[in-house]
PDB file of C-alpha atoms in Angstrom:
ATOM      1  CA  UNK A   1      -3.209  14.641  -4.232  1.00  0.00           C
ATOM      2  CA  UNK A   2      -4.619  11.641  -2.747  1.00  0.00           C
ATOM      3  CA  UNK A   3      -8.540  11.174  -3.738  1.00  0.00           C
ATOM      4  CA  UNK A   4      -9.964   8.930  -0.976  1.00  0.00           C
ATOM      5  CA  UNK A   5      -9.855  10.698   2.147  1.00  0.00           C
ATOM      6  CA  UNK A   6     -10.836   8.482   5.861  1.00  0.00           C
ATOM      7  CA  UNK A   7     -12.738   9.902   8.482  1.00  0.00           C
ATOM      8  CA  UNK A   8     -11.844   9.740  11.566  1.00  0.00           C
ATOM      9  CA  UNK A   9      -8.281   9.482  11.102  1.00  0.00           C
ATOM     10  CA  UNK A  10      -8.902   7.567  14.349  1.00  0.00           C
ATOM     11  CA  UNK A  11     -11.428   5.906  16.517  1.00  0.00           C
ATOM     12  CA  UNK A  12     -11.207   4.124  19.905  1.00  0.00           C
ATOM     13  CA  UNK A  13     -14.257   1.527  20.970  1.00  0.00           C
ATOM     14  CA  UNK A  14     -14.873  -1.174  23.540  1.00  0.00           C
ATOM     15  CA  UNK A  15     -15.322  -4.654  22.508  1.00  0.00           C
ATOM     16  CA  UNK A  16     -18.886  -5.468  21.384  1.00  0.00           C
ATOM     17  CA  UNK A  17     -19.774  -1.716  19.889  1.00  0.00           C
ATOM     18  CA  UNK A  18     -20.036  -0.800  16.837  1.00  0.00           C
ATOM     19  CA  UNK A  19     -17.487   1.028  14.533  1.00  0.00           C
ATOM     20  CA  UNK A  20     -18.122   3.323  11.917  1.00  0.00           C
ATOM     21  CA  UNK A  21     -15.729   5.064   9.064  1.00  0.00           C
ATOM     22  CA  UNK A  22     -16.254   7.040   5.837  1.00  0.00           C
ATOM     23  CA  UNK A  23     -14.523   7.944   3.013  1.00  0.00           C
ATOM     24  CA  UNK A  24     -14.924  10.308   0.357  1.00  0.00           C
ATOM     25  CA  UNK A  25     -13.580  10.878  -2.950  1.00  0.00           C
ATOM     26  CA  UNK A  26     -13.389  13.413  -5.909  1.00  0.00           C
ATOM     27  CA  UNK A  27     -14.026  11.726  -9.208  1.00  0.00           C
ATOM     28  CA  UNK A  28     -15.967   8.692 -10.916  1.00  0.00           C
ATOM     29  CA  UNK A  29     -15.088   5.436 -10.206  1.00  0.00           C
ATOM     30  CA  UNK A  30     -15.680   1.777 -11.420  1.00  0.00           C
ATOM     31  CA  UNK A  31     -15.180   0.341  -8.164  1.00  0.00           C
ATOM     32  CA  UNK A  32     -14.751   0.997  -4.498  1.00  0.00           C
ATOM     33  CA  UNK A  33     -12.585  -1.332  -2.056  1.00  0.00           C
ATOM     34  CA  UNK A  34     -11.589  -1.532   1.603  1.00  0.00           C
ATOM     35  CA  UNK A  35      -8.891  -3.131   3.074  1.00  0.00           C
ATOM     36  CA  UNK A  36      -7.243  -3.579   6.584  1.00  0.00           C
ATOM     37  CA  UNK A  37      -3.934  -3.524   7.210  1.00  0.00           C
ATOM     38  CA  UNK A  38      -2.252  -4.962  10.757  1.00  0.00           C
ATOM     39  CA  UNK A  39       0.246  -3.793  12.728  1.00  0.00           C
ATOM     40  CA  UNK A  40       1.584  -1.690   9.473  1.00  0.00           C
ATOM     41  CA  UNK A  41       2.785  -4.943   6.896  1.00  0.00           C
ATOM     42  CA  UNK A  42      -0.241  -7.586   5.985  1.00  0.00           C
ATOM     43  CA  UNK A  43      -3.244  -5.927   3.328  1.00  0.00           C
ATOM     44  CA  UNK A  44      -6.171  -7.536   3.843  1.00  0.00           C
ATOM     45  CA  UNK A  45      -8.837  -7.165   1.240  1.00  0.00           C
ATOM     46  CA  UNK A  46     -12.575  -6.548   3.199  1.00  0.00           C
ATOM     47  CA  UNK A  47     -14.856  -5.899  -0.065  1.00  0.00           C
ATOM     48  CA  UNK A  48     -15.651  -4.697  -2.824  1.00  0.00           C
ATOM     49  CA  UNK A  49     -18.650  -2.068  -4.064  1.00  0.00           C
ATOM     50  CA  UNK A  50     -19.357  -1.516  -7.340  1.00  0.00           C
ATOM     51  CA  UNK A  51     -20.453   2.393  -8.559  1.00  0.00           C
ATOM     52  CA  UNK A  52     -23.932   0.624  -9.649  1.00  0.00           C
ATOM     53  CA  UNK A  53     -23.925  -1.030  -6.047  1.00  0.00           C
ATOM     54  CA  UNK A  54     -25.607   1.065  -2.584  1.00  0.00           C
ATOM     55  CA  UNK A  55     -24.706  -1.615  -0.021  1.00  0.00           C
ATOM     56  CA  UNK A  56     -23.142  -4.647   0.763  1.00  0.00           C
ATOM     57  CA  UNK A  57     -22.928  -7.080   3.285  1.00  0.00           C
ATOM     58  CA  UNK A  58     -19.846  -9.646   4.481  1.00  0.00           C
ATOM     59  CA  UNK A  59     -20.317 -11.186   7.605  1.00  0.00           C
ATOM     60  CA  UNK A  60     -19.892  -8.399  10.071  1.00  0.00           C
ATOM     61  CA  UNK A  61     -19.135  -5.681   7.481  1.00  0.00           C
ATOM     62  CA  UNK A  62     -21.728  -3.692   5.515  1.00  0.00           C
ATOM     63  CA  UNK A  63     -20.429  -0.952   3.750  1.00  0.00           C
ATOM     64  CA  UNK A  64     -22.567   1.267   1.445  1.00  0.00           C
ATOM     65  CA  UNK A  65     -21.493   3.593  -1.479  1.00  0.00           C
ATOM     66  CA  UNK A  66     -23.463   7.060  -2.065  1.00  0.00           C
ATOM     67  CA  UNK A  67     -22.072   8.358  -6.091  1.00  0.00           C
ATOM     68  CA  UNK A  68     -23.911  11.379  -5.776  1.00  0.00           C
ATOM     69  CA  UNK A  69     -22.360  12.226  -2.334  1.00  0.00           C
ATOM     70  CA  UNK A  70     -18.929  10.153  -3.493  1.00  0.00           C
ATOM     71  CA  UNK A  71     -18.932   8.712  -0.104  1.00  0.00           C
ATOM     72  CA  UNK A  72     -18.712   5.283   1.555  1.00  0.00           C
ATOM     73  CA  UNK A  73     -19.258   4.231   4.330  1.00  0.00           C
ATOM     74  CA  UNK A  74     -18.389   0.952   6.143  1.00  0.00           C
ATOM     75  CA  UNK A  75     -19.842  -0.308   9.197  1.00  0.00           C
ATOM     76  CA  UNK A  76     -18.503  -3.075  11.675  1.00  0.00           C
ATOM     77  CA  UNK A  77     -20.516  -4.558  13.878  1.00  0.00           C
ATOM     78  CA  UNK A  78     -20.337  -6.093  17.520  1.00  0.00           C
ATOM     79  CA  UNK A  79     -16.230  -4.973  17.217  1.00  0.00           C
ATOM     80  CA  UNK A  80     -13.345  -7.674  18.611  1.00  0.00           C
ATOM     81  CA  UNK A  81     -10.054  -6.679  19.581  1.00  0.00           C
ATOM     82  CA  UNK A  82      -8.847  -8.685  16.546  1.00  0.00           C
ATOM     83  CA  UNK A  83     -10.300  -6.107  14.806  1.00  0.00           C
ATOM     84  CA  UNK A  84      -7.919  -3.192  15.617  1.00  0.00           C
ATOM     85  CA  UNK A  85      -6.198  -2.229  12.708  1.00  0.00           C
ATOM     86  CA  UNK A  86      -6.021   0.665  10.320  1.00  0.00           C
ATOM     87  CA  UNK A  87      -8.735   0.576   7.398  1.00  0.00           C
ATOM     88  CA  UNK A  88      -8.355   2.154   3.825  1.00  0.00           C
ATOM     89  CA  UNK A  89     -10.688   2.816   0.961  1.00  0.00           C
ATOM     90  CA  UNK A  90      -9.386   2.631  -2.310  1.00  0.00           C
ATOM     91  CA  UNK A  91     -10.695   3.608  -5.366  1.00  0.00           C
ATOM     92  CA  UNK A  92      -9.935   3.054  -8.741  1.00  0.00           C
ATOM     93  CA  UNK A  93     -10.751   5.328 -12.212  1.00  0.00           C
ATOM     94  CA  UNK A  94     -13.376   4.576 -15.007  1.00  0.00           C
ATOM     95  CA  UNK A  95     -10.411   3.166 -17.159  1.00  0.00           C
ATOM     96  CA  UNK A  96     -10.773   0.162 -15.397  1.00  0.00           C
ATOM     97  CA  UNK A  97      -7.224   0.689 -14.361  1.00  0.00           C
ATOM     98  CA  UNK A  98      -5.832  -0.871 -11.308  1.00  0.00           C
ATOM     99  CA  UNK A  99      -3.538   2.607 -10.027  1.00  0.00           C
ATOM    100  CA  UNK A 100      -5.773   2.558  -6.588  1.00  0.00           C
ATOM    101  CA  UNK A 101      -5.738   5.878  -4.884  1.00  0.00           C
ATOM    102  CA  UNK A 102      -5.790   5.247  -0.840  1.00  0.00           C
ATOM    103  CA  UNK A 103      -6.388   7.458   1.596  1.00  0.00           C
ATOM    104  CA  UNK A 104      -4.923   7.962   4.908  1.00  0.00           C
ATOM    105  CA  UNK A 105      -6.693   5.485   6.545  1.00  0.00           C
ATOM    106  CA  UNK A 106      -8.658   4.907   9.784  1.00  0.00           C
ATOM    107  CA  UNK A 107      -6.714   3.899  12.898  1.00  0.00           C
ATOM    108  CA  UNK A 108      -9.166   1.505  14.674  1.00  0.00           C
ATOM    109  CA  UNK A 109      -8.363   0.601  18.607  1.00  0.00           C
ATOM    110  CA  UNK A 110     -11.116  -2.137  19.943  1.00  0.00           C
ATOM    111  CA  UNK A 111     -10.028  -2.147  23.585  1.00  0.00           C
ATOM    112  CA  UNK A 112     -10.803  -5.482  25.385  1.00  0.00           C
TER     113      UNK A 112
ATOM    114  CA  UNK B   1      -3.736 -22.299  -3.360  1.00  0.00           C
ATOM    115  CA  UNK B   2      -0.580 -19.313  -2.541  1.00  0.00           C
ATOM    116  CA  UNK B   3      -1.532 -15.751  -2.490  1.00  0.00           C
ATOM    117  CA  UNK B   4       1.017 -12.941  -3.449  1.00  0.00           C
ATOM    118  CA  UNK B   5       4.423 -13.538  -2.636  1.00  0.00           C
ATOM    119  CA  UNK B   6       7.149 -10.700  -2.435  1.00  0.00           C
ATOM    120  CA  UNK B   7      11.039 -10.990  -1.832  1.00  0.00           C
ATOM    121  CA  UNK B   8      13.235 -10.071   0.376  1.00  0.00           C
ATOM    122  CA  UNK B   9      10.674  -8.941   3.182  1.00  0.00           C
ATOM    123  CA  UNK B  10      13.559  -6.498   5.095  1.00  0.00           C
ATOM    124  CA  UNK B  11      16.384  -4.808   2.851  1.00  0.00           C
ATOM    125  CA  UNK B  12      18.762  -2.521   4.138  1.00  0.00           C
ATOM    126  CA  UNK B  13      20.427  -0.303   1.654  1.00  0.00           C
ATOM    127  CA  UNK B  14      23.127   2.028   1.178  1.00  0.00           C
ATOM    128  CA  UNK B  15      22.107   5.446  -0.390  1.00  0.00           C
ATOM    129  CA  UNK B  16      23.009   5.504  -3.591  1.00  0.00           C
ATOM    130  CA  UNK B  17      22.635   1.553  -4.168  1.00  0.00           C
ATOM    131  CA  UNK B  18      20.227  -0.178  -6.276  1.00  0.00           C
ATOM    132  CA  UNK B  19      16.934  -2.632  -5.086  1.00  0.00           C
ATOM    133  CA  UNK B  20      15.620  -4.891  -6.760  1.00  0.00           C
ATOM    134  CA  UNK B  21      11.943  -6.273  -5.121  1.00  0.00           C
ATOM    135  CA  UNK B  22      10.182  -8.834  -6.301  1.00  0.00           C
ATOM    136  CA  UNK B  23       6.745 -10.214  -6.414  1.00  0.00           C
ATOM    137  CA  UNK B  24       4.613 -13.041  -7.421  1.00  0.00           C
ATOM    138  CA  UNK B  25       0.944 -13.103  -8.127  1.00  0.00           C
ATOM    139  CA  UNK B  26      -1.864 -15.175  -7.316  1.00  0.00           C
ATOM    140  CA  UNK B  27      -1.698 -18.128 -10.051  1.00  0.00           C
ATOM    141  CA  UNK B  28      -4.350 -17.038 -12.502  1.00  0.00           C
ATOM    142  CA  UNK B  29      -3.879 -13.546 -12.340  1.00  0.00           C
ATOM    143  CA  UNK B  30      -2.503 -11.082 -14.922  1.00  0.00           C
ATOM    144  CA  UNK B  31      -1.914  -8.003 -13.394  1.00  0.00           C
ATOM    145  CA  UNK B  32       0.556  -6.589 -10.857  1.00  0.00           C
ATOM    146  CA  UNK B  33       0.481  -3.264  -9.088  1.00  0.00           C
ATOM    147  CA  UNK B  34       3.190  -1.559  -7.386  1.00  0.00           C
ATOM    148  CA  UNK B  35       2.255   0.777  -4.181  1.00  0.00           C
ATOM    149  CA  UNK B  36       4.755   2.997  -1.818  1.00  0.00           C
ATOM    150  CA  UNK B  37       3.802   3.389   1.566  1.00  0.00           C
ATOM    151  CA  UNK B  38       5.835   5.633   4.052  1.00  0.00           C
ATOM    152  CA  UNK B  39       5.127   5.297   7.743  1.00  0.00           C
ATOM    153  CA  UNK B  40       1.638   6.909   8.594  1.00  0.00           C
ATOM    154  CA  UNK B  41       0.005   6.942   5.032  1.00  0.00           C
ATOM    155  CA  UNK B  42      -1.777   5.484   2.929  1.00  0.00           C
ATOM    156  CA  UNK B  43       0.179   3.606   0.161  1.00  0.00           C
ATOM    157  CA  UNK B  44       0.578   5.842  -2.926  1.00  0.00           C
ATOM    158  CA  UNK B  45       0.577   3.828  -6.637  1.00  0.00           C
ATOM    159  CA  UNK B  46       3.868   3.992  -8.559  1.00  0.00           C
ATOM    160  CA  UNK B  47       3.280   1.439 -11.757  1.00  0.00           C
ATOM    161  CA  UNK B  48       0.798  -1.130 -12.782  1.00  0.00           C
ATOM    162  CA  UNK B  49       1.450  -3.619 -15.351  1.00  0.00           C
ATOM    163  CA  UNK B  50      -0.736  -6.205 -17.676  1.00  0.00           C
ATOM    164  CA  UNK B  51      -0.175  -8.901 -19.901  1.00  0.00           C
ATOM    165  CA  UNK B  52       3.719  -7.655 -19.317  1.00  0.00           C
ATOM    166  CA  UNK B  53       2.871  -3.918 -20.674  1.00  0.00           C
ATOM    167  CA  UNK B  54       2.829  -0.986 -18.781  1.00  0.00           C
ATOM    168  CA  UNK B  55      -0.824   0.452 -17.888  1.00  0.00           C
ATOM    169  CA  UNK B  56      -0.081   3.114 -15.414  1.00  0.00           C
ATOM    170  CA  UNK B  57       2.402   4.838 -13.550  1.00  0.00           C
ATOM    171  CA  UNK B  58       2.172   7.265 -11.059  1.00  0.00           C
ATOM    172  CA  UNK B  59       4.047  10.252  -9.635  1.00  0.00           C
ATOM    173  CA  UNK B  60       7.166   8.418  -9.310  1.00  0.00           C
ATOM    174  CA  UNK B  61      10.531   9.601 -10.727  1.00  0.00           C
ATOM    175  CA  UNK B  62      12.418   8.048 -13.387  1.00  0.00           C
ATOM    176  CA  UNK B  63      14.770   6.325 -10.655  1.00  0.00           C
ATOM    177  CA  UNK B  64      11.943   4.073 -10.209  1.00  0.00           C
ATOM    178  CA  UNK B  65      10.805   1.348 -13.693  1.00  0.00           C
ATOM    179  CA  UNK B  66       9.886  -1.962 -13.060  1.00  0.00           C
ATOM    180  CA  UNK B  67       8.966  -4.824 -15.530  1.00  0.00           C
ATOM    181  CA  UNK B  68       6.545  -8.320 -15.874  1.00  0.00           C
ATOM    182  CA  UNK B  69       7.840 -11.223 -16.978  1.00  0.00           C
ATOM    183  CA  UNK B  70       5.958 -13.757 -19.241  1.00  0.00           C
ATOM    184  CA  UNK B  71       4.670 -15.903 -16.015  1.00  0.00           C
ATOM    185  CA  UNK B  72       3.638 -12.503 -14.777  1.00  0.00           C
ATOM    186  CA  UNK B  73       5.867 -12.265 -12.051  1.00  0.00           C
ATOM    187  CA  UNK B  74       7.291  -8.903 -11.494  1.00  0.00           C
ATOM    188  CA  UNK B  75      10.182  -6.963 -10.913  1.00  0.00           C
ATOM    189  CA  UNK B  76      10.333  -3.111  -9.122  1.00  0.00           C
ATOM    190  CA  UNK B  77      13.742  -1.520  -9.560  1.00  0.00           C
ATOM    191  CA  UNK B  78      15.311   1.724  -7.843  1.00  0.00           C
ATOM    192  CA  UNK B  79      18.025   3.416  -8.592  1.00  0.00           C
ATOM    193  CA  UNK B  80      20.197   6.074  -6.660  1.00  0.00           C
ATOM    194  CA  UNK B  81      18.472   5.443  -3.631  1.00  0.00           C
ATOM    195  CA  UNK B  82      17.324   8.295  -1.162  1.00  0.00           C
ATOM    196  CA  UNK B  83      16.708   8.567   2.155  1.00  0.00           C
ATOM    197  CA  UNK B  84      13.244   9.206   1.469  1.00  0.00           C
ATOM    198  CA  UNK B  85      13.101   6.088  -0.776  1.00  0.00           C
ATOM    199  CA  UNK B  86      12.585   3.729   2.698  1.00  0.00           C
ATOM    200  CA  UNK B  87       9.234   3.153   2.725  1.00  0.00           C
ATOM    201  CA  UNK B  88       6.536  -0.713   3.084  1.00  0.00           C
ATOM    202  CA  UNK B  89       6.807  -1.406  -0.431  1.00  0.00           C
ATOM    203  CA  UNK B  90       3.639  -3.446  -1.377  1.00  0.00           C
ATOM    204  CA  UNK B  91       2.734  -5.352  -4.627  1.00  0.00           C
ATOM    205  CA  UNK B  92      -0.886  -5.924  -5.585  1.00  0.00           C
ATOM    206  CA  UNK B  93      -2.440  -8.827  -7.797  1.00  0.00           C
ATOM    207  CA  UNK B  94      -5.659  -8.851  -9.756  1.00  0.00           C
ATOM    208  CA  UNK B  95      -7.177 -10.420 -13.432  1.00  0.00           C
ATOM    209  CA  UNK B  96      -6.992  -6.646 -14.275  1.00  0.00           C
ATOM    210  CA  UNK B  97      -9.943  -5.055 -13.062  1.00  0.00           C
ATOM    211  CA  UNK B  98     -11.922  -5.738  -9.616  1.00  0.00           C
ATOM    212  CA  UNK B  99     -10.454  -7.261  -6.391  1.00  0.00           C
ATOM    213  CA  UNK B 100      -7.297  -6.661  -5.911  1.00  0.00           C
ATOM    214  CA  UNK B 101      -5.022  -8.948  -3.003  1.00  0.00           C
ATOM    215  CA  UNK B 102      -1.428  -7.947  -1.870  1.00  0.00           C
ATOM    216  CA  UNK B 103       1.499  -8.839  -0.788  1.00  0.00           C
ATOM    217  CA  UNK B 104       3.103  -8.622   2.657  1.00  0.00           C
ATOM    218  CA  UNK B 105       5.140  -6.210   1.095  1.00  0.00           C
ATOM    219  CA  UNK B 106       8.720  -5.386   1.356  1.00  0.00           C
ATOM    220  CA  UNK B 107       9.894  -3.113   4.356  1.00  0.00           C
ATOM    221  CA  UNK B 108      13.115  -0.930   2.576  1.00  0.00           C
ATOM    222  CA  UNK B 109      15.238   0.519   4.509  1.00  0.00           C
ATOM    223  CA  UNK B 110      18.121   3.287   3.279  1.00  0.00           C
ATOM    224  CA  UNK B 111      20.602   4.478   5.726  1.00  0.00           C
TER     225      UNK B 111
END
């Protein structure tokens, strides 16, 4: 069973607003990471957030990780059609291994 | 400086047939992942591999192995291909821990 789990499964904005996902998970981690991925091929990597780590910023991205809720969240601001793609957490397990467990991801539209 | 390369990036196959998919990491980096992803989900791990040894494999049956060479380069084989086998099959890169970067991956096809 998959352990990161998106919410929504999808979300339609206007150019400018902000957009919002979460995902949750069911067991420790090391690390937390979200990535894009366009028109179903290219994975882009967005950032990482450590399990000692609460927020984090990159450019128009802050995402912030609650351990005790095992929940992320992460946050785009003032949104650009360029931006429409579908967004994945991924988590990985306290063996430091690298067997990331995605969830179904966030379908973002950014209408014009 | 070239990110993480994979080969062929269509394949049609025959069920039954054999694939071979390749991938190349980011110079510098010792670890390659392999991930399945069928239309619609999220991509599901199938083997990870480190200084050329195995360090994880998921829920993947035995149809499936794959191997690193010495310039860590790496190889995902299938066997006996299904139906259900066509999937975006992606290849991820990392020093072993931390930020991982893929591939464009390889769309497979079995008709």
């Amino acid at each position: 069973s998959q352990q990161g789990e998106e919410d929504p499964q999808a979300l339609s904005i206007q150019e400018g607003e902000n957009a919002t996902m979460n995902c949750s998970y069911k067991t420790s981690i090391n690390n937390l990471q979200w990535y894009r991925q366009n028109s179903g091929r290219g994975f882009v990597h967005l950032i990482l957030i450590r399990s000692n780590e609460r927020e984090k910023h990159s450019g128009r991205l802050r995402v912030t990780l609650d351990t005790s809720k095992k929940s992320s969240s992460l946050l785009i601001t003032a949104s650009r059609a360029a931006d429409t793609a579908s967004y994945f957490c991924a988590t990985d397990g306290r063996n430091y291994g690298q067997n990331f467990v995605f969830g179904p991801g966030t379908r973002l539209s950014v209408l014009p | 400086d070239a990110g993480v390369t994979q080969s062929p990036t269509h394949l049609i196959k025959t069920r039954g047939q054999h694939v071979t998919l390749r991938c190349s990491p980011i110079s510098g980096h010792k670890s390659v992942s392999w991930y399945q992803q069928v239309l619609g989900q999220g991509p599901q791990f199938i083997f990870q591999y480190y200084e050329k040894e195995e360090r994880g494999r998921g829920n993947f049956p035995d149809r499936f192995s794959a191997r690193q060479f010495p310039n860590y380069s790496s190889e995902l084989n299938v066997n006996a291909l299904l139906l259900g086998d066509s999937a975006l099959y992606l290849c991820a890169s990392s020093t072993g821990s931390g930020e991982a970067f893929f591939g464009q991956g390889t769309r497979l096809t079995v008709v």
